[in-house]
């Protein structure tokens, strides 16, 4: 159920934090998500949920770091730059003060598939998950979080304009997991609030 551990091979180069101005929107929206319990921590101490913002046309992005779900407020020290994702090799290269989220590959799949997407959010919400599973676009139950299979399933889903139009999907094999995306993160928050 949880974002317990990273399933891809990670090539992390410790580096400077992302500029605060770039992260302003990310940090504010993330705060809203935390307050609703859509990003947070389970009683066993495992954090869940993550948020990202596109950096360039090639699909590079900034994402909240692994093991940051429990923090009420994030600062630039809690974000990582995803520089390269090779889905077929299950490999992620990132730089920054922390290692990128375990769900980085799923975010990458969305940026890759839709060049207009500027922001992506992954939340956990049992209410939305139960309500929309198999009613909204849903990835197969057999596919777990944070895997190349999930990335391929997402690309497949977004290939279909009727499903992509939702700007939202349920991760069928990741209990409570939902993802949404849009032209900026405030818009993505709005999409989630309307569901
Ligand atoms: Zn998750």
Short mmCIF file of C-alpha atoms and ligand atoms in Angstrom, two decimals:
data_model
loop_
_atom_site.label_atom_id
_atom_site.label_comp_id
_atom_site.label_asym_id
_atom_site.label_seq_id
_atom_site.Cartn_x
_atom_site.Cartn_y
_atom_site.Cartn_z
CA UNK A 1 0.00 0.00 0.00
CA UNK A 2 2.75 2.41 0.89
CA UNK A 3 5.70 4.13 -0.77
CA UNK A 4 7.94 1.91 1.32
CA UNK A 5 10.99 1.71 -0.86
CA UNK A 6 12.47 2.59 -4.23
CA UNK A 7 12.15 -0.17 -6.79
CA UNK A 8 14.33 1.32 -9.53
CA UNK A 9 18.10 1.62 -9.55
CA UNK A 10 18.90 5.17 -8.57
CA UNK A 11 21.90 7.18 -9.59
CA UNK A 12 21.88 10.11 -7.20
CA UNK A 13 24.38 12.92 -7.24
CA UNK A 14 24.20 15.07 -4.13
CA UNK A 15 23.84 18.67 -5.18
CA UNK A 16 22.42 22.08 -4.46
CA UNK A 17 18.77 22.67 -3.67
CA UNK A 18 16.38 23.83 -6.38
CA UNK A 19 15.78 27.60 -6.46
CA UNK A 20 13.09 28.62 -3.95
CA UNK A 21 11.16 30.71 -6.51
CA UNK A 22 10.67 27.70 -8.78
CA UNK A 23 9.28 25.70 -5.88
CA UNK A 24 6.89 28.26 -4.42
CA UNK A 25 3.79 26.83 -6.12
CA UNK A 26 4.90 23.25 -5.43
CA UNK A 27 5.37 23.90 -1.73
CA UNK A 28 2.05 25.72 -1.38
CA UNK A 29 0.01 23.08 -3.18
CA UNK A 30 1.82 20.33 -1.31
CA UNK A 31 0.78 22.00 1.95
CA UNK A 32 -2.88 21.82 0.86
CA UNK A 33 -2.46 18.13 0.06
CA UNK A 34 -0.83 17.44 3.41
CA UNK A 35 -3.63 19.22 5.27
CA UNK A 36 -6.19 16.98 3.55
CA UNK A 37 -4.20 13.86 4.40
CA UNK A 38 -3.60 13.16 0.70
CA UNK A 39 0.13 13.30 1.34
CA UNK A 40 1.25 12.14 4.75
CA UNK A 41 2.39 9.24 6.85
CA UNK A 42 0.82 5.98 7.99
CA UNK A 43 0.90 4.93 11.66
CA UNK A 44 3.81 2.60 10.87
CA UNK A 45 5.90 5.61 9.88
CA UNK A 46 5.87 5.07 6.13
CA UNK A 47 5.18 8.20 4.15
CA UNK A 48 3.01 8.44 1.04
CA UNK A 49 2.20 10.87 -1.75
CA UNK A 50 4.43 13.06 -3.88
CA UNK A 51 4.36 16.09 -6.11
CA UNK A 52 6.37 17.28 -9.09
CA UNK A 53 6.77 20.16 -11.53
CA UNK A 54 8.15 20.12 -15.05
CA UNK A 55 11.47 21.85 -15.71
CA UNK A 56 11.82 21.63 -19.47
CA UNK A 57 10.41 20.36 -22.75
CA UNK A 58 12.53 17.21 -22.55
CA UNK A 59 10.46 16.10 -19.59
CA UNK A 60 12.92 16.77 -16.78
CA UNK A 61 11.19 17.67 -13.54
CA UNK A 62 11.58 18.44 -9.86
CA UNK A 63 9.94 16.05 -7.38
CA UNK A 64 9.56 15.76 -3.64
CA UNK A 65 12.21 13.54 -2.12
CA UNK A 66 11.77 10.04 -0.83
CA UNK A 67 10.78 9.83 2.85
CA UNK A 68 9.33 13.37 3.02
CA UNK A 69 5.64 12.39 3.36
CA UNK A 70 5.63 12.81 7.14
CA UNK A 71 6.79 16.44 6.99
CA UNK A 72 4.13 19.09 7.43
CA UNK A 73 6.06 21.73 5.50
CA UNK A 74 8.67 21.19 2.83
CA UNK A 75 11.57 23.48 1.93
CA UNK A 76 13.82 23.39 -1.16
CA UNK A 77 16.06 20.94 0.76
CA UNK A 78 13.34 18.30 0.32
CA UNK A 79 13.25 18.24 -3.47
CA UNK A 80 15.28 16.47 -6.12
CA UNK A 81 15.86 17.13 -9.83
CA UNK A 82 15.07 14.14 -11.98
CA UNK A 83 17.56 14.35 -14.85
CA UNK A 84 16.95 11.09 -16.66
CA UNK A 85 14.53 8.19 -16.51
CA UNK A 86 15.15 5.05 -18.52
CA UNK A 87 11.98 3.05 -17.99
CA UNK A 88 13.12 -0.02 -19.92
CA UNK A 89 16.20 -0.25 -17.68
CA UNK A 90 14.30 0.64 -14.50
CA UNK A 91 16.79 3.43 -13.86
CA UNK A 92 16.45 6.99 -12.53
CA UNK A 93 19.19 9.60 -12.35
CA UNK A 94 18.66 12.56 -10.03
CA UNK A 95 20.56 15.42 -8.37
CA UNK A 96 19.84 17.53 -5.33
CA UNK A 97 19.93 17.41 -1.55
CA UNK A 98 17.74 14.27 -1.42
CA UNK A 99 16.92 11.20 -3.51
CA UNK A 100 13.85 11.53 -5.74
CA UNK A 101 10.53 9.94 -4.75
CA UNK A 102 10.00 6.24 -5.31
CA UNK A 103 7.17 7.15 -7.68
CA UNK A 104 9.45 9.21 -9.99
CA UNK A 105 9.04 6.80 -12.88
CA UNK A 106 5.26 7.25 -12.90
CA UNK A 107 5.63 11.04 -12.96
CA UNK A 108 8.15 10.74 -15.80
CA UNK A 109 5.71 8.67 -17.83
CA UNK A 110 3.12 11.45 -17.65
CA UNK A 111 5.53 14.25 -18.61
CA UNK A 112 6.81 12.14 -21.46
CA UNK A 113 3.39 11.34 -22.82
CA UNK A 114 1.89 14.81 -22.62
CA UNK A 115 4.08 17.82 -23.29
CA UNK A 116 1.45 20.23 -21.98
CA UNK A 117 1.57 18.79 -18.49
CA UNK A 118 3.41 21.08 -16.09
CA UNK A 119 2.55 19.45 -12.79
CA UNK A 120 1.80 15.96 -11.43
CA UNK A 121 0.44 14.89 -8.06
CA UNK A 122 0.28 11.43 -6.53
CA UNK A 123 -1.99 11.14 -3.52
CA UNK A 124 -3.39 8.44 -1.29
CA UNK A 125 -7.11 8.65 -0.60
CA UNK A 126 -9.28 5.64 0.13
CA UNK A 127 -12.48 7.58 -0.62
CA UNK A 128 -11.41 8.65 -4.10
CA UNK A 129 -9.77 5.30 -4.80
CA UNK A 130 -12.90 3.31 -3.97
CA UNK A 131 -15.21 5.78 -5.66
CA UNK A 132 -13.34 5.99 -8.96
CA UNK A 133 -11.62 2.63 -9.34
CA UNK A 134 -12.75 1.20 -12.71
CA UNK A 135 -15.09 4.17 -13.23
CA UNK A 136 -12.32 6.64 -13.98
CA UNK A 137 -9.28 5.47 -15.98
CA UNK A 138 -7.58 2.81 -13.86
CA UNK A 139 -4.24 1.02 -14.24
CA UNK A 140 -4.43 -2.80 -13.96
CA UNK A 141 -4.64 -4.35 -10.49
CA UNK A 142 -1.71 -6.62 -11.28
CA UNK A 143 0.69 -3.67 -11.56
CA UNK A 144 2.39 -2.37 -8.37
CA UNK A 145 3.61 1.17 -7.70
CA UNK A 146 6.97 2.50 -8.74
CA UNK A 147 7.73 -0.09 -11.45
CA UNK A 148 8.46 0.11 -15.18
CA UNK A 149 5.19 -1.82 -15.66
CA UNK A 150 3.33 1.03 -13.97
CA UNK A 151 5.11 3.58 -16.18
CA UNK A 152 4.19 1.62 -19.31
CA UNK A 153 0.59 1.24 -18.11
CA UNK A 154 0.37 5.00 -17.58
CA UNK A 155 1.76 5.75 -21.05
CA UNK A 156 -0.72 3.29 -22.50
CA UNK A 157 -3.58 4.92 -20.62
CA UNK A 158 -2.57 8.42 -21.78
CA UNK A 159 -2.34 7.23 -25.38
CA UNK A 160 -6.11 7.10 -25.37
CA UNK A 161 -7.53 10.66 -25.63
CA UNK A 162 -10.79 9.67 -23.94
CA UNK A 163 -8.95 8.47 -20.86
CA UNK A 164 -6.26 11.16 -20.94
CA UNK A 165 -8.95 13.83 -20.87
CA UNK A 166 -9.75 12.96 -17.25
CA UNK A 167 -6.34 14.28 -16.14
CA UNK A 168 -6.77 11.75 -13.37
CA UNK A 169 -6.43 8.02 -12.92
CA UNK A 170 -6.64 5.41 -10.23
CA UNK A 171 -3.72 3.06 -9.63
CA UNK A 172 -5.65 -0.19 -9.50
CA UNK A 173 -2.75 -2.16 -8.03
CA UNK A 174 -1.71 0.50 -5.53
CA UNK A 175 -4.35 0.67 -2.82
CA UNK A 176 -5.44 4.29 -2.14
CA UNK A 177 -3.14 5.54 -4.93
CA UNK A 178 -4.41 8.11 -7.42
CA UNK A 179 -2.63 10.45 -9.79
CA UNK A 180 -3.65 13.73 -11.40
CA UNK A 181 -1.90 16.12 -13.75
CA UNK A 182 -2.43 19.42 -15.50
CA UNK A 183 -1.11 22.71 -16.80
CA UNK A 184 -0.15 23.90 -13.32
CA UNK A 185 -0.31 22.47 -9.82
CA UNK A 186 -3.19 24.65 -8.62
CA UNK A 187 -5.23 23.28 -11.53
CA UNK A 188 -4.31 19.73 -10.55
CA UNK A 189 -5.42 20.38 -6.97
CA UNK A 190 -8.72 21.72 -8.35
CA UNK A 191 -9.23 18.55 -10.41
CA UNK A 192 -8.78 16.43 -7.28
CA UNK A 193 -11.12 18.58 -5.21
CA UNK A 194 -13.89 18.23 -7.79
CA UNK A 195 -13.77 14.43 -7.91
ZN1 LIG B 1 1.54 5.83 -3.45
#
